[in-house]
Coordinates of C-alpha atoms in Angstrom, one line a residue:
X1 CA -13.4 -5.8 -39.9
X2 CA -14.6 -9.4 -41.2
X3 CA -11.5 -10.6 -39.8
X4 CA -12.0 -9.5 -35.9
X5 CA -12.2 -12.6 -33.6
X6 CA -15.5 -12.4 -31.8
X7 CA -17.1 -11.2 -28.6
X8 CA -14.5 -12.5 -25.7
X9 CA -17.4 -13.5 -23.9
X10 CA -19.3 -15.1 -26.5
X11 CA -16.3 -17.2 -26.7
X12 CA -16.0 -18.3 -23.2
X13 CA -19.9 -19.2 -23.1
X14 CA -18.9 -21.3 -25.8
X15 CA -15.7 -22.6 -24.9
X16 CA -17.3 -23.5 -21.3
X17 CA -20.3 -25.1 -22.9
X18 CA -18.6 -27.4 -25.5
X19 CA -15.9 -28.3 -22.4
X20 CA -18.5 -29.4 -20.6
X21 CA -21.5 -30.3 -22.7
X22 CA -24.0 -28.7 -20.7
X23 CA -25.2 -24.9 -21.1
X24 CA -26.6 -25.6 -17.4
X25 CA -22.8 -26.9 -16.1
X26 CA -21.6 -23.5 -18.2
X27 CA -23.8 -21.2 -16.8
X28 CA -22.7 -22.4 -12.7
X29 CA -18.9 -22.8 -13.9
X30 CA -19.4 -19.1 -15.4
X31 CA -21.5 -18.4 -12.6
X32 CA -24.1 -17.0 -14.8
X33 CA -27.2 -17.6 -16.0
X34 CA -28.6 -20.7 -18.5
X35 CA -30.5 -17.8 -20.7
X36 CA -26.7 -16.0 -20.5
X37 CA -25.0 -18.4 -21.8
X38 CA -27.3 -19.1 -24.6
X39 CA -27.7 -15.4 -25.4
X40 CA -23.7 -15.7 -26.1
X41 CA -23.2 -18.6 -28.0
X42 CA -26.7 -17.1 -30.0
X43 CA -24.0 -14.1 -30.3
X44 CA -21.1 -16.0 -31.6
X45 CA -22.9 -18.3 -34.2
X46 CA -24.5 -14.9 -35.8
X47 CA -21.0 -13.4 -35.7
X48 CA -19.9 -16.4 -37.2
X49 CA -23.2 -16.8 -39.6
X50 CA -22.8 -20.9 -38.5
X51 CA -24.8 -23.2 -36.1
X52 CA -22.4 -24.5 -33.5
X53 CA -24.6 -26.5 -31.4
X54 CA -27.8 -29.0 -32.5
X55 CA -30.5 -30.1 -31.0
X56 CA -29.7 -34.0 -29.8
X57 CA -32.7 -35.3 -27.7
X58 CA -33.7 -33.2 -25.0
X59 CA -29.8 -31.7 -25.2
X60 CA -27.1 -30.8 -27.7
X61 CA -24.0 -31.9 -30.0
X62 CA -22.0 -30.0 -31.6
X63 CA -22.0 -29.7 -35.5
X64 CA -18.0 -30.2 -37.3
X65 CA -18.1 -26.0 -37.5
X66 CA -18.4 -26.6 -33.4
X67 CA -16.2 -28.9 -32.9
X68 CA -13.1 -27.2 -34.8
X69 CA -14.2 -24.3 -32.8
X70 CA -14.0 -26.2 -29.7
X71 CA -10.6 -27.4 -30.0
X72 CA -9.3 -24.4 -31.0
X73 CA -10.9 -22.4 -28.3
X74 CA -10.3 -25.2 -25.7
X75 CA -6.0 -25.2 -26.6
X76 CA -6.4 -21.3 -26.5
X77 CA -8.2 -20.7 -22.9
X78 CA -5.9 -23.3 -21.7
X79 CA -3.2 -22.0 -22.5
X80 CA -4.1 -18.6 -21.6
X81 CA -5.2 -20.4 -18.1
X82 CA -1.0 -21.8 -18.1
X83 CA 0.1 -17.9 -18.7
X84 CA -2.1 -16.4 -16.1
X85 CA -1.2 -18.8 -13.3
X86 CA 2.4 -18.2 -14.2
X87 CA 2.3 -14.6 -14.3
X88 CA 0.6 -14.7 -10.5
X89 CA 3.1 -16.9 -9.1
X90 CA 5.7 -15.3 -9.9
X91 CA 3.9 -12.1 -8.7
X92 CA 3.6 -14.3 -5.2
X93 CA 6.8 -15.2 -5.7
X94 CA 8.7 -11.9 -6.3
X95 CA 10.0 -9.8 -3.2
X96 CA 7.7 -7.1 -2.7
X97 CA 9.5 -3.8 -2.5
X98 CA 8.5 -1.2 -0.4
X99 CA 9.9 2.4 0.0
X100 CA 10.0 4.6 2.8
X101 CA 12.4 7.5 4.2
X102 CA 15.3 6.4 6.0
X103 CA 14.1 7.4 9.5
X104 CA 11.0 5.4 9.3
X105 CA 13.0 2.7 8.2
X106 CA 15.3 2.8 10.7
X107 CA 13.1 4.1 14.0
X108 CA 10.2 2.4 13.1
X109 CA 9.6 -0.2 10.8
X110 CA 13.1 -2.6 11.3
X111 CA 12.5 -2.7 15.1
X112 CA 9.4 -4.2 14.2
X113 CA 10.2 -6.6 11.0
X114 CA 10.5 -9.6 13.6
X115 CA 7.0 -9.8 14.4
X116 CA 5.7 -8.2 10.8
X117 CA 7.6 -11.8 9.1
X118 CA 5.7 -13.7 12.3
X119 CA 2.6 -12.4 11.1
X120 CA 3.0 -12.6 7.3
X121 CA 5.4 -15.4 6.6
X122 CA 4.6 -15.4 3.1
X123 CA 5.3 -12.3 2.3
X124 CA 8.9 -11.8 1.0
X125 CA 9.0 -8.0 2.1
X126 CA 12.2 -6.0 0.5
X127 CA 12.6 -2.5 1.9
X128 CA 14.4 0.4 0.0
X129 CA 15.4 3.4 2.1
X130 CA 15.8 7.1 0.3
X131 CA 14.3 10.6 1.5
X132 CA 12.3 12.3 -0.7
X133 CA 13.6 10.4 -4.2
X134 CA 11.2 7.6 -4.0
X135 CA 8.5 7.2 -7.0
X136 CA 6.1 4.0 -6.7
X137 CA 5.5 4.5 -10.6
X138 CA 9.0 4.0 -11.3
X139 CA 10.2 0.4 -11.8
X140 CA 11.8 -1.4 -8.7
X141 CA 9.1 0.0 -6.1
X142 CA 5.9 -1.5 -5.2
X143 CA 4.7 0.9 -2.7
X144 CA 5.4 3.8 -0.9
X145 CA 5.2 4.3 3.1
X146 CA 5.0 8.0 3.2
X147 CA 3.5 10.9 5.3
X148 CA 0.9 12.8 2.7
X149 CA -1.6 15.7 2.8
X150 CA -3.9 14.7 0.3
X151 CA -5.2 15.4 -2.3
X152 CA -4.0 12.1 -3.5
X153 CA -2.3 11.2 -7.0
X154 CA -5.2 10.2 -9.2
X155 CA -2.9 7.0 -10.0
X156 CA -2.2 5.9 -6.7
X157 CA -4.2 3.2 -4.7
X158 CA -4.0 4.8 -1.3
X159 CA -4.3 3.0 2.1
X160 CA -4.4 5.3 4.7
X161 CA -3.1 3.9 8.3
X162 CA -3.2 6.6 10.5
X163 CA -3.4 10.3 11.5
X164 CA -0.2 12.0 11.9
X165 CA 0.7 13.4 15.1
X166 CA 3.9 15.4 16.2
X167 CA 5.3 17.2 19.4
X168 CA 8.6 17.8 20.8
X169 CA 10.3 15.7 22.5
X170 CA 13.5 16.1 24.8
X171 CA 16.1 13.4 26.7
X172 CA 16.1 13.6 30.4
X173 CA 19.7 14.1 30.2
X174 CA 18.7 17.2 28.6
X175 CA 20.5 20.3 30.6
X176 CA 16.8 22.2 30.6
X177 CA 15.3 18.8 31.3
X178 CA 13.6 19.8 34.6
X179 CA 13.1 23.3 33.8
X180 CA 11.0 22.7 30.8
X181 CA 9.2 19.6 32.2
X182 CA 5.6 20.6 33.2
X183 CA 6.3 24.3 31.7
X184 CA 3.5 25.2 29.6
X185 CA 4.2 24.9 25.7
X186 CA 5.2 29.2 25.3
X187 CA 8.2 27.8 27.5
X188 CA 9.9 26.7 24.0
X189 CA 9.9 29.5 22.7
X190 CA 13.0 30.4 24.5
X191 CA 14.8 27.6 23.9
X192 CA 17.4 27.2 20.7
X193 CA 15.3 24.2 18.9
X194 CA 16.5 21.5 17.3
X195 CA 15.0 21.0 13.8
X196 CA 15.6 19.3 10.6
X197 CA 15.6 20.5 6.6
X198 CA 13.9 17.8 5.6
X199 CA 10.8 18.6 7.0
X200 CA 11.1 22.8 7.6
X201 CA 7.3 23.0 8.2
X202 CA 7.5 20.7 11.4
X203 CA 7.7 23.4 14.6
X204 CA 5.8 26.1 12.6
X205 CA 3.0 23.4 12.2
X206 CA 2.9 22.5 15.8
X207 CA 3.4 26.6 17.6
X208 CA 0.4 27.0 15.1
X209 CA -1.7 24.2 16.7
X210 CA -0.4 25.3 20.4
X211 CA -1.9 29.3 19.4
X212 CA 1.9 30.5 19.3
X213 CA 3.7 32.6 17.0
X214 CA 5.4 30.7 14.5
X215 CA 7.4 33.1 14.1
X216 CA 8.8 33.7 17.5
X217 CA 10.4 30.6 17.5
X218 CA 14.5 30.3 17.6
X219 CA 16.3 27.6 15.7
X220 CA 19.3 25.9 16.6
X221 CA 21.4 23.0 15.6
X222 CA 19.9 21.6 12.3
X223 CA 19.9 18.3 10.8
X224 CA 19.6 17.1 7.2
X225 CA 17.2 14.1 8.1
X226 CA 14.5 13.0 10.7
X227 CA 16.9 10.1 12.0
X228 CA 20.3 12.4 13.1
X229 CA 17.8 15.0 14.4
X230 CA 16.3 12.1 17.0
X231 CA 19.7 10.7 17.2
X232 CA 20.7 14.6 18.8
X233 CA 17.4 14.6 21.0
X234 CA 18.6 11.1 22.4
X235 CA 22.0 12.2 23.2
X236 CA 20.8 15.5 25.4
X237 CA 21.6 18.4 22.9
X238 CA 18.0 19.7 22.9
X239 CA 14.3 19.8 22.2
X240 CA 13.4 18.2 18.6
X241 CA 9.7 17.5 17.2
X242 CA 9.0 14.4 15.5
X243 CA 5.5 11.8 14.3
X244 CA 4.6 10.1 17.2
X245 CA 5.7 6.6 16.1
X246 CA 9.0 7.3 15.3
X247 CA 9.9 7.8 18.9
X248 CA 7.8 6.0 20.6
X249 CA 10.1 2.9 21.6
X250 CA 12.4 5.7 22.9
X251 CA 9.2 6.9 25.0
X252 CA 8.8 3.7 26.4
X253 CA 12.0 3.3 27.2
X254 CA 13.0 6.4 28.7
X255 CA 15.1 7.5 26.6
X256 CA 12.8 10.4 25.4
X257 CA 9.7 12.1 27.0
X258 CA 6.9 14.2 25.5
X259 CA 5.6 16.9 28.5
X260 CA 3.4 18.5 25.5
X261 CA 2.0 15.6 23.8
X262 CA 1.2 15.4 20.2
X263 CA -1.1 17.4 18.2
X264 CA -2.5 15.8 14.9
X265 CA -1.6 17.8 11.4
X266 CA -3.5 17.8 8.1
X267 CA -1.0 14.6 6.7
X268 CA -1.6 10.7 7.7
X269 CA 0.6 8.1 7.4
X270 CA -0.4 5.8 3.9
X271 CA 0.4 3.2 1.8
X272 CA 0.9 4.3 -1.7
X273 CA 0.4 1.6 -4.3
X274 CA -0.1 1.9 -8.3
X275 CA -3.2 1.5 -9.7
X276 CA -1.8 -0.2 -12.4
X277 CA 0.4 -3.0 -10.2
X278 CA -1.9 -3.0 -7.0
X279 CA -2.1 -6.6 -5.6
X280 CA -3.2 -8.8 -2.9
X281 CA 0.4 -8.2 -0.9
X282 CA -0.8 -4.5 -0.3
X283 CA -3.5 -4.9 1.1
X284 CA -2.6 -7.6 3.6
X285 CA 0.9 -5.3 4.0
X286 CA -1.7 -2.2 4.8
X287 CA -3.9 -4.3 7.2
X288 CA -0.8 -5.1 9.2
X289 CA 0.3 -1.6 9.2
X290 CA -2.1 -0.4 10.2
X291 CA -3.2 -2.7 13.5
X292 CA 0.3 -2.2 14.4
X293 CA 0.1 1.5 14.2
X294 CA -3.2 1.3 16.2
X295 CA -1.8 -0.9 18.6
X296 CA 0.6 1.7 20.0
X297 CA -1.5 4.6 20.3
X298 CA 0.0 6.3 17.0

């Protein structure tokens, strides 16, 4: 159409070059070359079908097509300079919200928000608990903490922090507490295990990895989430299975042991962020994740 505004860059060559008077200055502010800049404002005057720029000794002036163009480009980058820079503060500026299930939440990530605001003071970190309901593409979310097989949504930045790896884990108060300790993994299969609907696939996953039958496993006390399942382990009433970092403070404190381990599975712990709203925060959120997550052996 006659009407459409030009080449965007051909206008910025310009803009920069008139600003400063100087292709040469344009072409290091634009961190391009002299012969770019001048292939663009060549660009705009033929789109134009006007000289912008004259010769004036060994450099240029601009002609009164040039200048009118100059001011009106000038008022318009500057302003669209103003809008940017407002738009990214208040990006900086707005809490960044970040989902996860309620048992990471609560057994993992709060013990640890003292030394994550240490670390990252200027990161205004909001945190939005829910199991299975939460959507980074819908407003209100930033990112996701989640455990994932892939493949991964084709619309999701993903930063992955570490493998996931699960085992059983038992109180020491536990009445079968010494009987089971050093008992090879089969032992479990006589016990009642505690499990959790939220995450049916857990033992099954983990009598696979051991080379027992999934299916000769018995089931006891169930629990809708990861957190009251734990909560039960802690308290004595049996054997549950859970991600490594969810119990390890309650490891290193006693209040749970591991006699079989942990065995890795096909899903990993990542940060799930949209394409389309991916910033800076998410990847210095991920970085801090994730050396955390190394740091204790998860």
């Amino acid at each position: 159409m006659a009407h459409d505004l030009p080449p965007l860059n051909a206008l910025r060559a310009f803009e920069a070059t008139a600003r400063l008077n100087s292709v040469s200055q344009a072409a290091e502010a634009l961190h391009v070359t002299h012969g770019a800049v001048s292939r663009q404002i060549k660009v705009l005057e033929e789109h134009l079908g006007i000289a912008l720029f004259v010769k004036d000794g060994r450099g240029i002036k601009l002609t009164d097509a040039g200048v009118r163009l100059r001011d009106a480009s000038g008022e318009a980058f500057d302003r669209l300079r103003s809008v940017c820079a407002e738009l990214s503060r208040d990006v900086r500026e707005a809490p960044f919200v970040l989902g996860c299930s309620g048992s990471l939440l609560a057994r993992w990530f709060i013990p640890r928000l003292g030394r994550l605001k240490a670390d990252l003071p200027e990161l205004r970190l909001h945190l939005s608990a829910g199991e299975g309901d939460l959507d980074p593409r819908r407003p209100g979310l930033d990112a996701l903490l989640v455990y994932a097989e892939p493949p991964w949504p084709a619309d999701m930045q993903v930063h992955v922090l570490a493998e996931e790896r699960i085992g059983p884990v038992l109180s020491p108060h536990f009445a079968g507490f010494e009987r089971l300790q050093g008992a090879p993994a089969n032992a479990l299969l006589d016990e009642a295990l505690l499990h959790t609907t939220s995450r049916p696939q857990a033992w099954p996953t983990w009598a696979a990895e051991q080379g027992l039958d999934p299916t000769a496993l018995q089931y006891g006390q169930a629990f809708e989430h990861l957190y009251y399942l734990l909560e039960a382990a802690v308290a004595g009433l049996g054997v549950a299975i859970a991600p490594q970092p969810l119990v390890a403070d309650d490891l290193r404190a006693g209040r749970l042991r591991a006699p079989w381990g942990f065995s890795p599975t096909s899903a990993v712990l990542a940060l799930w962020v949209p394409r389309r709203a991916a910033d800076g925060r998410a990847e210095q959120l991920a970085r801090w994740l994730r050396a955390e997550l190394a740091g204790q052996g998860a």
